[in-house]
Amino acid sequence: MSAEYADVIIDLSVKNVDRIFQYRIPKRLRETVGIGTQVLVPFGKGDMERKGFVVAAGNEPSFAPERIKEILDIVPGAVPVKSQMICLAWWMRERYSSTMSQALKTVLPVKTEVTPRNERTIRSLKSREELANLLAEAERKKYRARIRLYRALLENGELPYRLTAEKLGITAAALKPLEDRGVIEVVSERKNRDPVRGYEREDKAPELNAEQRAAADAVIRDYDSGIRGTYLLYGITGSGKTEVYMELIAHVLAAGKQVIVLIPEISLTWQTVMRFYRRFGARVSIINSRLSAGERYDQSERAANGEIDIMIGPRSALFTPFENLGLIIIDEEHEPAYQSENAPRYHAREVAQMRAKMSGASLVLGSATPSLESYKRALDGEYRLLSLTKRAKEESRLARVHIVDLRAELAEGNRSIFSRKLTELMNGCLARKEQAMLFMNRRGYANFVSCRSCGEAVKCPHCDVSLTYHRDGRMRCHYCGFERPVPEKCPVCGSPYIAPFGTGTQKLEELAARAFPGARILRMDADTTSKKGAHEEILQTFSEGGADILIGTQMIVKGHDFPNVTLVGIMAADLSLYAPDFRSSERTFELLTQASGRAGRGSLAGDVVIQTYAPDHFAIGAAAEQDYPKFYEQEFLYRKMMGYPPAVGLLTVTLSSRDEEALARAADAAKRRIEQEYGTELRGLIGPVNALPYKLNDIYRKNLYIKNESYAILFKVRKSVQSWENGRDMTRNVTVQYDL
Ligand code: ADP
Ligand code: ZN
Ligand code: ZN
């Protein structure tokens, strides 16, 4: 803080919010005035006293300093949440260069005509024993939906209707007869709901172990002494991060405050969500990304009215209008799902930090594989680092990891995609009636179709990427959905020697069926989960023991807790290593660590086989040891050497157009403009280079990369390109986007 000038919005109203006025901050207030502060200012001709909100603070006057009026005072008391949200929108607009109206739409729920639906709950009316009997009977008769329902009821006592129906694939028609027979009731009023009313819960809060206790206490001590910090909870998979979150939540709730918990994707983390629900019951509400505008509005009304005090959801849950927010938790903070793809293209981590600051809340980021950005901040002291280095359950050990060199396999005559080690472990696992997961980061049957004469792969006519070959004999573009049959001749040279090349999940399923006859196999990828609920169905079936092997893309590695899985095979660990992106090592490390974390979560020991052509790559070695700090050290060195974030700030300017020539002209002109104004100040100005893919849906795209240690300079460069971009003929058919 201690800025000299403040930008103030007067008399907050959504309509009139696009105008700001600059004021001087008197010396005595400099330590206290910051973004979100409510202030009293003189306004208009007669210098009437008006209330305003500070949306930005800095040291540069935007007009003649002698004409700038002074802030009179600070308005005491809490800032109303709506005002906080509007300030947040303003900040987002500046930070992500969106329009104010886009930012407001993101931050404030859209009021709709939909009559609010009541939250409904499914509750068992039978005793535990009776329910267990019903379950046994359903199992005999193989009533799948009922089996799931009874199991979930036994575990949870009661269930939130909306989520449960979707997750367990239970329809209203299936519930009706059970209601009629008095097995369950569906209640819509929440007030009498008491989570303990269900059954004696087996999973009462466990005693935290020493590491968990230390992590929780660090946050709690700060909290109780009025310090609101940002914490990075780095804990290996299964180390008990979720228990630490719940401990913190309980503490903050006891202080009369509210909590927001962000998770990347509800359907992938249902088990975790239900743990919160079991612990905190009626005080929890859950939103998922598929909610309609009406439901979303309804949820935020309930939060504003104080009906709930924990909101769990994807990044949009950040904007829950809690009046007394005390804590924000971001689980799996490294997940790309926290980056918004639409304007304002915000990152939840950054917005959470701003929201926490405005409302006096603490922020806890958790991950087994933190983003390099966050870990760097923790090492720099900007975040406080809390570590969990051991698995929480005494009996659960980290899996044994075997790295297999695929080049050696081939050299020794094994042409199968299953290495000898993997085959041996698979046979053992299946013989013991345990489960295995095979991970292949590529869907489809074979990767692409290429020409053996000229080497060209068959490409999408709309996008600059290879088409993917599927078992139905057709080729599809995974970017735009274009499809075509496999051509008879090479479109480039006319050669008839054209054939599929490489392996995808579909092909892997076929090969696994051949290699392990009799094993029941499930496959989960974008092709088998396009139908609503298919996702849940597959995971549910697998966790119920309905299959021996689960084959899938990265979808299967996230968060699931399958106690009977003792073997994880990573078919080609380096597939993602050579992606044309400076983050490819980080992504590979993440995937391998998370995938390895799947094995041996129950009481059974686990094995992980990592098959790779690059056994010596540091990302693979570090993942095998679940050693993030080691990975970070090497990766950061590399980023520094190459001038990539987070070692160096990077502004990407993406220009796009249907007109290739106009695009090239505009990109060159933008580069010249930046060179003229900032040439000597920048650490690097790269480009224009073709984006990857260069052509997407018939639109061409080029990037300019601007690097600098100082973000302030990158902000200035962006402003300058923006003002150049507006009002230029040259950019008429060209769209410009910024990513900082
Ligand atoms: P993470 O979120 O780090 O992956 P979880 O919180 O899911 O870890 O914990 C992994 C498993 O260990 C869960 O089954 C959880 O119930 C259990 N667990 C966590 N903390 C403890 C503890 N202190 N004592 C016993 N079991 C624990
Ligand atoms: Zn050819
Ligand atoms: Zn395409």
PDB file of C-alpha atoms in Angstrom, residues 356-603:
ATOM      1  CA  ALA A 356      -9.227 -12.571  -0.052  1.00  0.00           C
ATOM      2  CA  LYS A 357      -7.451  -9.255   0.321  1.00  0.00           C
ATOM      3  CA  MET A 358     -10.648  -7.260  -0.139  1.00  0.00           C
ATOM      4  CA  SER A 359     -12.628  -9.268   2.355  1.00  0.00           C
ATOM      5  CA  GLY A 360      -9.945 -10.008   4.897  1.00  0.00           C
ATOM      6  CA  ALA A 361      -9.789 -13.728   4.236  1.00  0.00           C
ATOM      7  CA  SER A 362      -6.903 -16.181   4.212  1.00  0.00           C
ATOM      8  CA  LEU A 363      -6.077 -18.150   1.087  1.00  0.00           C
ATOM      9  CA  VAL A 364      -4.835 -21.737   1.095  1.00  0.00           C
ATOM     10  CA  LEU A 365      -3.550 -23.338  -2.110  1.00  0.00           C
ATOM     11  CA  GLY A 366      -3.081 -27.085  -2.059  1.00  0.00           C
ATOM     12  CA  SER A 367      -1.417 -29.539  -4.431  1.00  0.00           C
ATOM     13  CA  ALA A 368       0.827 -32.564  -4.723  1.00  0.00           C
ATOM     14  CA  THR A 369       2.345 -30.940  -7.781  1.00  0.00           C
ATOM     15  CA  PRO A 370       2.193 -27.178  -7.272  1.00  0.00           C
ATOM     16  CA  SER A 371       2.436 -24.877 -10.238  1.00  0.00           C
ATOM     17  CA  LEU A 372       5.913 -23.470 -10.681  1.00  0.00           C
ATOM     18  CA  GLU A 373       4.439 -20.012 -10.188  1.00  0.00           C
ATOM     19  CA  SER A 374       3.085 -20.815  -6.741  1.00  0.00           C
ATOM     20  CA  TYR A 375       6.101 -22.726  -5.548  1.00  0.00           C
ATOM     21  CA  LYS A 376       8.375 -19.892  -6.584  1.00  0.00           C
ATOM     22  CA  ARG A 377       6.234 -17.452  -4.618  1.00  0.00           C
ATOM     23  CA  ALA A 378       6.438 -19.744  -1.636  1.00  0.00           C
ATOM     24  CA  LEU A 379      10.223 -19.909  -1.876  1.00  0.00           C
ATOM     25  CA  ASP A 380      10.352 -16.135  -2.290  1.00  0.00           C
ATOM     26  CA  GLY A 381       8.371 -15.769   0.929  1.00  0.00           C
ATOM     27  CA  GLU A 382       5.289 -14.283  -0.685  1.00  0.00           C
ATOM     28  CA  TYR A 383       3.297 -17.398   0.258  1.00  0.00           C
ATOM     29  CA  ARG A 384       3.939 -19.439   3.341  1.00  0.00           C
ATOM     30  CA  LEU A 385       4.984 -22.988   2.473  1.00  0.00           C
ATOM     31  CA  LEU A 386       3.468 -25.869   4.436  1.00  0.00           C
ATOM     32  CA  SER A 387       4.570 -29.399   3.568  1.00  0.00           C
ATOM     33  CA  LEU A 388       3.121 -32.858   4.058  1.00  0.00           C
ATOM     34  CA  THR A 389       5.731 -35.411   3.113  1.00  0.00           C
ATOM     35  CA  LYS A 390       4.160 -38.688   4.216  1.00  0.00           C
ATOM     36  CA  ARG A 391       1.020 -40.577   3.397  1.00  0.00           C
ATOM     37  CA  ALA A 392      -1.592 -40.022   6.084  1.00  0.00           C
ATOM     38  CA  LYS A 393      -2.828 -43.555   6.514  1.00  0.00           C
ATOM     39  CA  GLU A 394      -0.294 -45.595   8.340  1.00  0.00           C
ATOM     40  CA  GLU A 395      -0.821 -48.704   6.274  1.00  0.00           C
ATOM     41  CA  SER A 396      -0.685 -46.944   2.931  1.00  0.00           C
ATOM     42  CA  ARG A 397       2.773 -46.743   1.464  1.00  0.00           C
ATOM     43  CA  LEU A 398       3.985 -45.010  -1.625  1.00  0.00           C
ATOM     44  CA  ALA A 399       4.010 -47.385  -4.552  1.00  0.00           C
ATOM     45  CA  ARG A 400       7.138 -49.072  -5.866  1.00  0.00           C
ATOM     46  CA  VAL A 401       8.041 -47.383  -9.127  1.00  0.00           C
ATOM     47  CA  HIS A 402       9.675 -49.209 -12.025  1.00  0.00           C
ATOM     48  CA  ILE A 403      11.041 -47.213 -14.931  1.00  0.00           C
ATOM     49  CA  VAL A 404      11.234 -49.270 -18.123  1.00  0.00           C
ATOM     50  CA  ASP A 405      13.366 -48.214 -21.085  1.00  0.00           C
ATOM     51  CA  LEU A 406      11.305 -48.990 -24.183  1.00  0.00           C
ATOM     52  CA  ARG A 407      14.341 -48.792 -26.453  1.00  0.00           C
ATOM     53  CA  ALA A 408      15.919 -51.660 -24.544  1.00  0.00           C
ATOM     54  CA  GLU A 409      12.690 -53.677 -24.768  1.00  0.00           C
ATOM     55  CA  LEU A 410      12.734 -53.386 -28.542  1.00  0.00           C
ATOM     56  CA  ALA A 411      16.454 -54.107 -28.755  1.00  0.00           C
ATOM     57  CA  GLU A 412      15.862 -57.285 -26.798  1.00  0.00           C
ATOM     58  CA  GLY A 413      13.130 -58.380 -29.157  1.00  0.00           C
ATOM     59  CA  ASN A 414       9.942 -57.392 -27.323  1.00  0.00           C
ATOM     60  CA  ARG A 415       7.710 -55.769 -29.938  1.00  0.00           C
ATOM     61  CA  SER A 416       4.626 -55.638 -27.764  1.00  0.00           C
ATOM     62  CA  ILE A 417       3.515 -52.356 -26.210  1.00  0.00           C
ATOM     63  CA  PHE A 418       3.565 -54.103 -22.837  1.00  0.00           C
ATOM     64  CA  SER A 419       7.061 -54.296 -21.445  1.00  0.00           C
ATOM     65  CA  ARG A 420       8.073 -57.557 -19.795  1.00  0.00           C
ATOM     66  CA  LYS A 421       7.941 -55.940 -16.362  1.00  0.00           C
ATOM     67  CA  LEU A 422       4.445 -54.601 -16.934  1.00  0.00           C
ATOM     68  CA  THR A 423       3.225 -57.922 -18.301  1.00  0.00           C
ATOM     69  CA  GLU A 424       4.588 -59.798 -15.304  1.00  0.00           C
ATOM     70  CA  LEU A 425       3.023 -57.392 -12.813  1.00  0.00           C
ATOM     71  CA  MET A 426      -0.275 -57.344 -14.705  1.00  0.00           C
ATOM     72  CA  ASN A 427      -0.525 -61.111 -14.568  1.00  0.00           C
ATOM     73  CA  GLY A 428       0.182 -61.113 -10.840  1.00  0.00           C
ATOM     74  CA  CYS A 429      -2.310 -58.353 -10.165  1.00  0.00           C
ATOM     75  CA  LEU A 430      -5.076 -60.031 -12.152  1.00  0.00           C
ATOM     76  CA  ALA A 431      -4.365 -63.398 -10.569  1.00  0.00           C
ATOM     77  CA  ARG A 432      -4.784 -61.835  -7.108  1.00  0.00           C
ATOM     78  CA  LYS A 433      -8.120 -60.337  -8.253  1.00  0.00           C
ATOM     79  CA  GLU A 434      -6.816 -56.831  -7.760  1.00  0.00           C
ATOM     80  CA  GLN A 435      -7.331 -53.986 -10.194  1.00  0.00           C
ATOM     81  CA  ALA A 436      -5.019 -52.211 -12.626  1.00  0.00           C
ATOM     82  CA  MET A 437      -5.118 -48.897 -14.425  1.00  0.00           C
ATOM     83  CA  LEU A 438      -3.418 -48.325 -17.764  1.00  0.00           C
ATOM     84  CA  PHE A 439      -2.787 -44.781 -18.699  1.00  0.00           C
ATOM     85  CA  MET A 440      -2.309 -43.598 -22.256  1.00  0.00           C
ATOM     86  CA  ASN A 441      -2.313 -39.925 -22.927  1.00  0.00           C
ATOM     87  CA  ARG A 442      -3.867 -40.110 -26.328  1.00  0.00           C
ATOM     88  CA  ARG A 443      -7.340 -41.076 -27.349  1.00  0.00           C
ATOM     89  CA  GLY A 444      -8.418 -42.763 -30.527  1.00  0.00           C
ATOM     90  CA  TYR A 445      -7.168 -45.909 -32.130  1.00  0.00           C
ATOM     91  CA  ALA A 446      -3.879 -44.907 -33.620  1.00  0.00           C
ATOM     92  CA  ASN A 447      -2.499 -41.468 -33.498  1.00  0.00           C
ATOM     93  CA  PHE A 448      -2.430 -40.349 -37.094  1.00  0.00           C
ATOM     94  CA  VAL A 449      -2.291 -41.609 -40.638  1.00  0.00           C
ATOM     95  CA  SER A 450       0.929 -40.912 -42.427  1.00  0.00           C
ATOM     96  CA  CYS A 451       2.431 -41.572 -45.810  1.00  0.00           C
ATOM     97  CA  ARG A 452       5.306 -44.007 -45.942  1.00  0.00           C
ATOM     98  CA  SER A 453       6.609 -42.457 -49.142  1.00  0.00           C
ATOM     99  CA  CYS A 454       6.753 -38.780 -48.278  1.00  0.00           C
ATOM    100  CA  GLY A 455       6.265 -38.905 -44.519  1.00  0.00           C
ATOM    101  CA  GLU A 456       3.417 -36.406 -44.437  1.00  0.00           C
ATOM    102  CA  ALA A 457       0.578 -36.941 -41.976  1.00  0.00           C
ATOM    103  CA  VAL A 458      -3.002 -36.352 -43.134  1.00  0.00           C
ATOM    104  CA  LYS A 459      -4.078 -33.001 -41.792  1.00  0.00           C
ATOM    105  CA  CYS A 460      -7.324 -31.195 -41.057  1.00  0.00           C
ATOM    106  CA  PRO A 461      -8.176 -28.768 -43.868  1.00  0.00           C
ATOM    107  CA  HIS A 462      -9.326 -26.185 -41.285  1.00  0.00           C
ATOM    108  CA  CYS A 463      -6.673 -26.553 -38.632  1.00  0.00           C
ATOM    109  CA  ASP A 464      -2.958 -27.034 -38.847  1.00  0.00           C
ATOM    110  CA  VAL A 465      -3.008 -30.355 -36.970  1.00  0.00           C
ATOM    111  CA  SER A 466      -2.955 -34.024 -37.909  1.00  0.00           C
ATOM    112  CA  LEU A 467      -6.258 -35.876 -37.991  1.00  0.00           C
ATOM    113  CA  THR A 468      -6.663 -38.725 -35.545  1.00  0.00           C
ATOM    114  CA  TYR A 469      -7.543 -42.169 -36.762  1.00  0.00           C
ATOM    115  CA  HIS A 470     -10.449 -43.987 -35.041  1.00  0.00           C
ATOM    116  CA  ARG A 471     -11.481 -47.619 -35.144  1.00  0.00           C
ATOM    117  CA  ASP A 472     -14.553 -46.929 -37.248  1.00  0.00           C
ATOM    118  CA  GLY A 473     -12.106 -46.162 -40.051  1.00  0.00           C
ATOM    119  CA  ARG A 474     -12.715 -42.428 -39.960  1.00  0.00           C
ATOM    120  CA  MET A 475     -10.326 -39.654 -39.140  1.00  0.00           C
ATOM    121  CA  ARG A 476     -11.281 -36.784 -36.866  1.00  0.00           C
ATOM    122  CA  CYS A 477      -9.883 -33.417 -35.940  1.00  0.00           C
ATOM    123  CA  HIS A 478      -9.779 -33.116 -32.145  1.00  0.00           C
ATOM    124  CA  TYR A 479      -9.889 -29.339 -32.403  1.00  0.00           C
ATOM    125  CA  CYS A 480     -12.840 -28.623 -34.689  1.00  0.00           C
ATOM    126  CA  GLY A 481     -14.571 -31.998 -35.094  1.00  0.00           C
ATOM    127  CA  PHE A 482     -13.981 -32.271 -38.857  1.00  0.00           C
ATOM    128  CA  GLU A 483     -14.010 -35.878 -40.029  1.00  0.00           C
ATOM    129  CA  ARG A 484     -13.299 -37.851 -43.174  1.00  0.00           C
ATOM    130  CA  PRO A 485     -12.569 -41.443 -44.194  1.00  0.00           C
ATOM    131  CA  VAL A 486      -8.947 -42.528 -44.587  1.00  0.00           C
ATOM    132  CA  PRO A 487      -7.866 -41.489 -48.088  1.00  0.00           C
ATOM    133  CA  GLU A 488      -6.767 -44.137 -50.576  1.00  0.00           C
ATOM    134  CA  LYS A 489      -3.793 -42.119 -51.668  1.00  0.00           C
ATOM    135  CA  CYS A 490      -1.546 -39.613 -49.957  1.00  0.00           C
ATOM    136  CA  PRO A 491      -3.127 -36.174 -50.487  1.00  0.00           C
ATOM    137  CA  VAL A 492       0.355 -34.708 -50.833  1.00  0.00           C
ATOM    138  CA  CYS A 493       2.322 -37.055 -53.125  1.00  0.00           C
ATOM    139  CA  GLY A 494      -0.292 -39.502 -54.355  1.00  0.00           C
ATOM    140  CA  SER A 495       1.461 -42.583 -52.988  1.00  0.00           C
ATOM    141  CA  PRO A 496      -0.846 -45.499 -52.086  1.00  0.00           C
ATOM    142  CA  TYR A 497       1.368 -46.490 -49.113  1.00  0.00           C
ATOM    143  CA  ILE A 498      -0.532 -44.759 -46.424  1.00  0.00           C
ATOM    144  CA  ALA A 499      -1.251 -46.268 -43.012  1.00  0.00           C
ATOM    145  CA  PRO A 500      -2.172 -45.562 -39.403  1.00  0.00           C
ATOM    146  CA  PHE A 501       0.772 -44.997 -37.108  1.00  0.00           C
ATOM    147  CA  GLY A 502       1.100 -45.004 -33.323  1.00  0.00           C
ATOM    148  CA  THR A 503      -1.190 -46.139 -30.533  1.00  0.00           C
ATOM    149  CA  GLY A 504      -4.172 -44.611 -28.796  1.00  0.00           C
ATOM    150  CA  THR A 505      -6.523 -45.710 -26.028  1.00  0.00           C
ATOM    151  CA  GLN A 506      -8.826 -47.634 -28.358  1.00  0.00           C
ATOM    152  CA  LYS A 507      -5.977 -49.618 -29.806  1.00  0.00           C
ATOM    153  CA  LEU A 508      -4.578 -50.178 -26.337  1.00  0.00           C
ATOM    154  CA  GLU A 509      -7.896 -51.657 -25.242  1.00  0.00           C
ATOM    155  CA  GLU A 510      -7.740 -54.094 -28.127  1.00  0.00           C
ATOM    156  CA  LEU A 511      -4.155 -55.088 -27.391  1.00  0.00           C
ATOM    157  CA  ALA A 512      -4.834 -55.474 -23.676  1.00  0.00           C
ATOM    158  CA  ALA A 513      -7.770 -57.770 -24.396  1.00  0.00           C
ATOM    159  CA  ARG A 514      -5.448 -59.938 -26.450  1.00  0.00           C
ATOM    160  CA  ALA A 515      -2.571 -59.881 -23.961  1.00  0.00           C
ATOM    161  CA  PHE A 516      -4.729 -60.547 -20.894  1.00  0.00           C
ATOM    162  CA  PRO A 517      -7.548 -62.796 -22.048  1.00  0.00           C
ATOM    163  CA  GLY A 518     -10.424 -63.056 -19.608  1.00  0.00           C
ATOM    164  CA  ALA A 519      -9.754 -59.698 -17.963  1.00  0.00           C
ATOM    165  CA  ARG A 520     -12.718 -57.354 -17.903  1.00  0.00           C
ATOM    166  CA  ILE A 521     -11.686 -54.010 -19.405  1.00  0.00           C
ATOM    167  CA  LEU A 522     -13.241 -50.551 -19.211  1.00  0.00           C
ATOM    168  CA  ARG A 523     -12.112 -47.583 -21.229  1.00  0.00           C
ATOM    169  CA  MET A 524     -12.525 -43.957 -20.263  1.00  0.00           C
ATOM    170  CA  ASP A 525     -11.673 -41.161 -22.663  1.00  0.00           C
ATOM    171  CA  ALA A 526     -13.394 -38.310 -24.438  1.00  0.00           C
ATOM    172  CA  ASP A 527     -15.014 -40.795 -26.853  1.00  0.00           C
ATOM    173  CA  THR A 528     -16.577 -43.035 -24.220  1.00  0.00           C
ATOM    174  CA  THR A 529     -17.696 -40.164 -21.981  1.00  0.00           C
ATOM    175  CA  SER A 530     -19.404 -37.813 -24.406  1.00  0.00           C
ATOM    176  CA  LYS A 531     -22.821 -38.888 -23.134  1.00  0.00           C
ATOM    177  CA  LYS A 532     -24.048 -37.194 -19.962  1.00  0.00           C
ATOM    178  CA  GLY A 533     -23.386 -39.339 -16.928  1.00  0.00           C
ATOM    179  CA  ALA A 534     -21.115 -41.748 -18.817  1.00  0.00           C
ATOM    180  CA  HIS A 535     -18.180 -40.518 -16.829  1.00  0.00           C
ATOM    181  CA  GLU A 536     -19.803 -41.360 -13.518  1.00  0.00           C
ATOM    182  CA  GLU A 537     -21.036 -44.671 -14.823  1.00  0.00           C
ATOM    183  CA  ILE A 538     -17.558 -45.858 -15.773  1.00  0.00           C
ATOM    184  CA  LEU A 539     -15.900 -44.782 -12.539  1.00  0.00           C
ATOM    185  CA  GLN A 540     -18.710 -46.222 -10.474  1.00  0.00           C
ATOM    186  CA  THR A 541     -18.567 -49.553 -12.258  1.00  0.00           C
ATOM    187  CA  PHE A 542     -14.824 -49.746 -11.817  1.00  0.00           C
ATOM    188  CA  SER A 543     -14.918 -48.822  -8.141  1.00  0.00           C
ATOM    189  CA  GLU A 544     -17.593 -51.453  -7.571  1.00  0.00           C
ATOM    190  CA  GLY A 545     -15.239 -54.052  -8.984  1.00  0.00           C
ATOM    191  CA  GLY A 546     -17.139 -54.351 -12.276  1.00  0.00           C
ATOM    192  CA  ALA A 547     -13.882 -54.487 -14.236  1.00  0.00           C
ATOM    193  CA  ASP A 548     -10.288 -55.552 -13.722  1.00  0.00           C
ATOM    194  CA  ILE A 549      -8.551 -53.027 -15.907  1.00  0.00           C
ATOM    195  CA  LEU A 550      -9.382 -49.377 -16.450  1.00  0.00           C
ATOM    196  CA  ILE A 551      -7.792 -47.894 -19.537  1.00  0.00           C
ATOM    197  CA  GLY A 552      -7.858 -44.181 -20.068  1.00  0.00           C
ATOM    198  CA  THR A 553      -6.425 -40.805 -20.836  1.00  0.00           C
ATOM    199  CA  GLN A 554      -5.504 -38.272 -18.184  1.00  0.00           C
ATOM    200  CA  MET A 555      -9.131 -38.302 -17.051  1.00  0.00           C
ATOM    201  CA  ILE A 556      -8.453 -41.414 -15.012  1.00  0.00           C
ATOM    202  CA  VAL A 557      -5.500 -40.089 -13.068  1.00  0.00           C
ATOM    203  CA  LYS A 558      -7.193 -37.310 -11.183  1.00  0.00           C
ATOM    204  CA  GLY A 559      -8.297 -37.645  -7.614  1.00  0.00           C
ATOM    205  CA  HIS A 560      -9.993 -41.009  -7.640  1.00  0.00           C
ATOM    206  CA  ASP A 561      -9.452 -43.236  -4.706  1.00  0.00           C
ATOM    207  CA  PHE A 562      -9.763 -46.896  -5.704  1.00  0.00           C
ATOM    208  CA  PRO A 563      -8.516 -48.969  -2.784  1.00  0.00           C
ATOM    209  CA  ASN A 564      -8.288 -52.164  -4.839  1.00  0.00           C
ATOM    210  CA  VAL A 565      -5.986 -50.685  -7.501  1.00  0.00           C
ATOM    211  CA  THR A 566      -2.489 -52.024  -6.942  1.00  0.00           C
ATOM    212  CA  LEU A 567      -0.956 -51.498 -10.351  1.00  0.00           C
ATOM    213  CA  VAL A 568      -0.705 -48.455 -12.563  1.00  0.00           C
ATOM    214  CA  GLY A 569       0.887 -48.732 -15.980  1.00  0.00           C
ATOM    215  CA  ILE A 570       1.932 -45.602 -17.809  1.00  0.00           C
ATOM    216  CA  MET A 571       2.230 -46.769 -21.374  1.00  0.00           C
ATOM    217  CA  ALA A 572       4.292 -43.954 -22.877  1.00  0.00           C
ATOM    218  CA  ALA A 573       5.441 -41.426 -20.341  1.00  0.00           C
ATOM    219  CA  ASP A 574       7.220 -39.199 -22.785  1.00  0.00           C
ATOM    220  CA  LEU A 575       4.269 -38.627 -25.100  1.00  0.00           C
ATOM    221  CA  SER A 576       3.582 -35.309 -23.427  1.00  0.00           C
ATOM    222  CA  LEU A 577       7.223 -34.456 -22.929  1.00  0.00           C
ATOM    223  CA  TYR A 578       7.870 -33.143 -26.398  1.00  0.00           C
ATOM    224  CA  ALA A 579       4.701 -31.145 -26.838  1.00  0.00           C
ATOM    225  CA  PRO A 580       5.526 -27.754 -28.312  1.00  0.00           C
ATOM    226  CA  ASP A 581       4.955 -25.857 -25.066  1.00  0.00           C
ATOM    227  CA  PHE A 582       7.464 -24.690 -22.490  1.00  0.00           C
ATOM    228  CA  ARG A 583       5.280 -26.239 -19.799  1.00  0.00           C
ATOM    229  CA  SER A 584       5.520 -29.750 -21.236  1.00  0.00           C
ATOM    230  CA  SER A 585       7.919 -31.036 -18.552  1.00  0.00           C
ATOM    231  CA  GLU A 586       5.697 -29.625 -15.850  1.00  0.00           C
ATOM    232  CA  ARG A 587       2.632 -31.295 -17.351  1.00  0.00           C
ATOM    233  CA  THR A 588       4.475 -34.579 -17.664  1.00  0.00           C
ATOM    234  CA  PHE A 589       5.674 -34.418 -14.086  1.00  0.00           C
ATOM    235  CA  GLU A 590       2.129 -33.694 -12.910  1.00  0.00           C
ATOM    236  CA  LEU A 591       0.562 -36.500 -14.890  1.00  0.00           C
ATOM    237  CA  LEU A 592       3.111 -39.057 -13.789  1.00  0.00           C
ATOM    238  CA  THR A 593       2.968 -38.013 -10.148  1.00  0.00           C
ATOM    239  CA  GLN A 594      -0.809 -38.039 -10.043  1.00  0.00           C
ATOM    240  CA  ALA A 595      -0.969 -41.328 -11.928  1.00  0.00           C
ATOM    241  CA  SER A 596       1.586 -42.935  -9.613  1.00  0.00           C
ATOM    242  CA  GLY A 597      -0.391 -41.633  -6.662  1.00  0.00           C
ATOM    243  CA  ARG A 598      -3.316 -43.831  -7.741  1.00  0.00           C
ATOM    244  CA  ALA A 599      -1.577 -47.051  -6.830  1.00  0.00           C
ATOM    245  CA  GLY A 600      -1.594 -48.485  -3.351  1.00  0.00           C
ATOM    246  CA  ARG A 601      -4.024 -46.064  -1.719  1.00  0.00           C
ATOM    247  CA  GLY A 602      -5.749 -48.764   0.242  1.00  0.00           C
ATOM    248  CA  SER A 603      -4.088 -51.246   2.509  1.00  0.00           C
TER     249      SER A 603
END
